[in-house]
Amino acid sequence: MTDRRGVVARRAEDLSPGVPYVRGWNRARRSAGTLADQLVLLGLDTDFPGLVADVNVFGDGLVQLGTVRPEAAELLVKLITVGLEAERLDTAAELPVTTRRKAPAA
């Protein structure tokens, strides 16, 4: 069984010819590294000791957070929520306040 993005597909243990495992794993490695860097900046790296890159049987890269304490998961949710809210407010601030139409010349 797999979801539409292939996340719940089995991890690749036996490799099949023609599947781009290295490409998927490399992308996951970059993403896991980016997340790890941010966790270090926030002092949360020790809360996610199982953070690793992986790949599924279809060659799709996966980032596994590993087993985490409930408090760490809740904190990650709060950080994501705050980040999304800040991004939303930043985007809203960039939109023009009014969109006036010019009257046609008579």
XYZ file of C-alpha atoms in Angstrom:
106
model
C 0.000 0.000 0.000
C 1.189 3.503 -0.738
C -0.249 6.987 -0.599
C -0.326 9.257 -3.629
C 3.146 10.616 -2.837
C 4.702 7.241 -2.109
C 5.703 8.115 1.450
C 4.309 4.969 2.991
C 5.903 2.730 0.369
C 8.489 0.322 1.742
C 12.000 1.643 2.074
C 14.408 0.379 -0.547
C 16.356 -2.592 0.737
C 16.622 -4.672 -2.428
C 17.461 -2.433 -5.369
C 15.859 -2.783 -8.793
C 17.599 -1.804 -12.038
C 16.434 1.447 -13.599
C 15.128 3.045 -10.401
C 16.873 6.366 -9.568
C 17.632 5.561 -5.917
C 20.722 7.746 -5.718
C 18.902 10.814 -7.050
C 16.059 10.366 -4.530
C 18.406 9.686 -1.635
C 20.608 12.669 -2.542
C 17.588 14.991 -2.539
C 16.506 13.574 0.828
C 20.056 14.026 2.150
C 20.065 17.713 1.184
C 16.645 18.244 2.776
C 17.606 16.381 5.939
C 20.786 18.469 6.127
C 18.826 21.702 5.766
C 16.440 20.626 8.515
C 19.344 19.525 10.723
C 21.034 22.924 10.279
C 17.863 24.723 11.355
C 17.413 22.413 14.345
C 20.987 23.169 15.421
C 20.315 26.927 15.186
C 17.257 26.456 17.399
C 19.119 24.206 19.836
C 16.810 21.284 19.010
C 19.259 18.947 17.293
C 19.363 16.596 20.277
C 15.568 16.273 20.171
C 15.761 14.643 16.717
C 18.638 12.145 16.983
C 17.106 9.821 14.382
C 16.963 12.394 11.571
C 18.192 10.613 8.425
C 17.766 10.561 4.677
C 16.280 7.464 3.113
C 14.705 6.282 -0.139
C 11.653 4.140 -0.886
C 11.268 1.302 -3.393
C 10.243 3.782 -6.118
C 13.411 5.871 -5.691
C 11.622 8.723 -3.928
C 13.695 10.430 -1.277
C 12.355 10.425 2.270
C 13.405 12.292 5.395
C 12.842 10.289 8.535
C 12.606 12.169 11.808
C 13.053 8.998 13.834
C 11.444 8.433 17.200
C 10.897 11.720 19.003
C 9.399 12.716 22.322
C 5.850 14.114 22.140
C 7.151 17.478 23.377
C 9.609 17.659 20.483
C 6.848 16.871 17.977
C 4.605 19.548 19.503
C 7.435 22.085 19.384
C 8.099 21.278 15.732
C 4.407 21.811 14.961
C 4.471 25.184 16.761
C 7.585 26.272 14.857
C 6.047 25.316 11.529
C 2.802 27.101 12.425
C 4.617 30.270 13.506
C 6.718 30.191 10.342
C 3.679 29.763 8.114
C 1.854 32.577 9.913
C 4.861 34.893 9.563
C 5.097 34.011 5.874
C 1.372 34.687 5.426
C 1.647 38.070 7.142
C 4.717 38.950 5.091
C 2.904 38.079 1.872
C -0.170 40.057 2.956
C 2.008 43.099 3.714
C 3.378 43.032 0.157
C -0.059 43.165 -1.472
C -1.301 46.600 -2.521
C -3.876 48.014 -0.130
C -6.170 49.276 -2.870
C -6.519 48.452 -6.510
C -7.989 51.505 -8.127
C -9.129 51.455 -11.701
C -8.431 54.406 -13.857
C -11.535 56.087 -15.155
C -11.806 55.982 -18.943
C -10.895 59.222 -20.665
C -13.925 61.143 -21.787
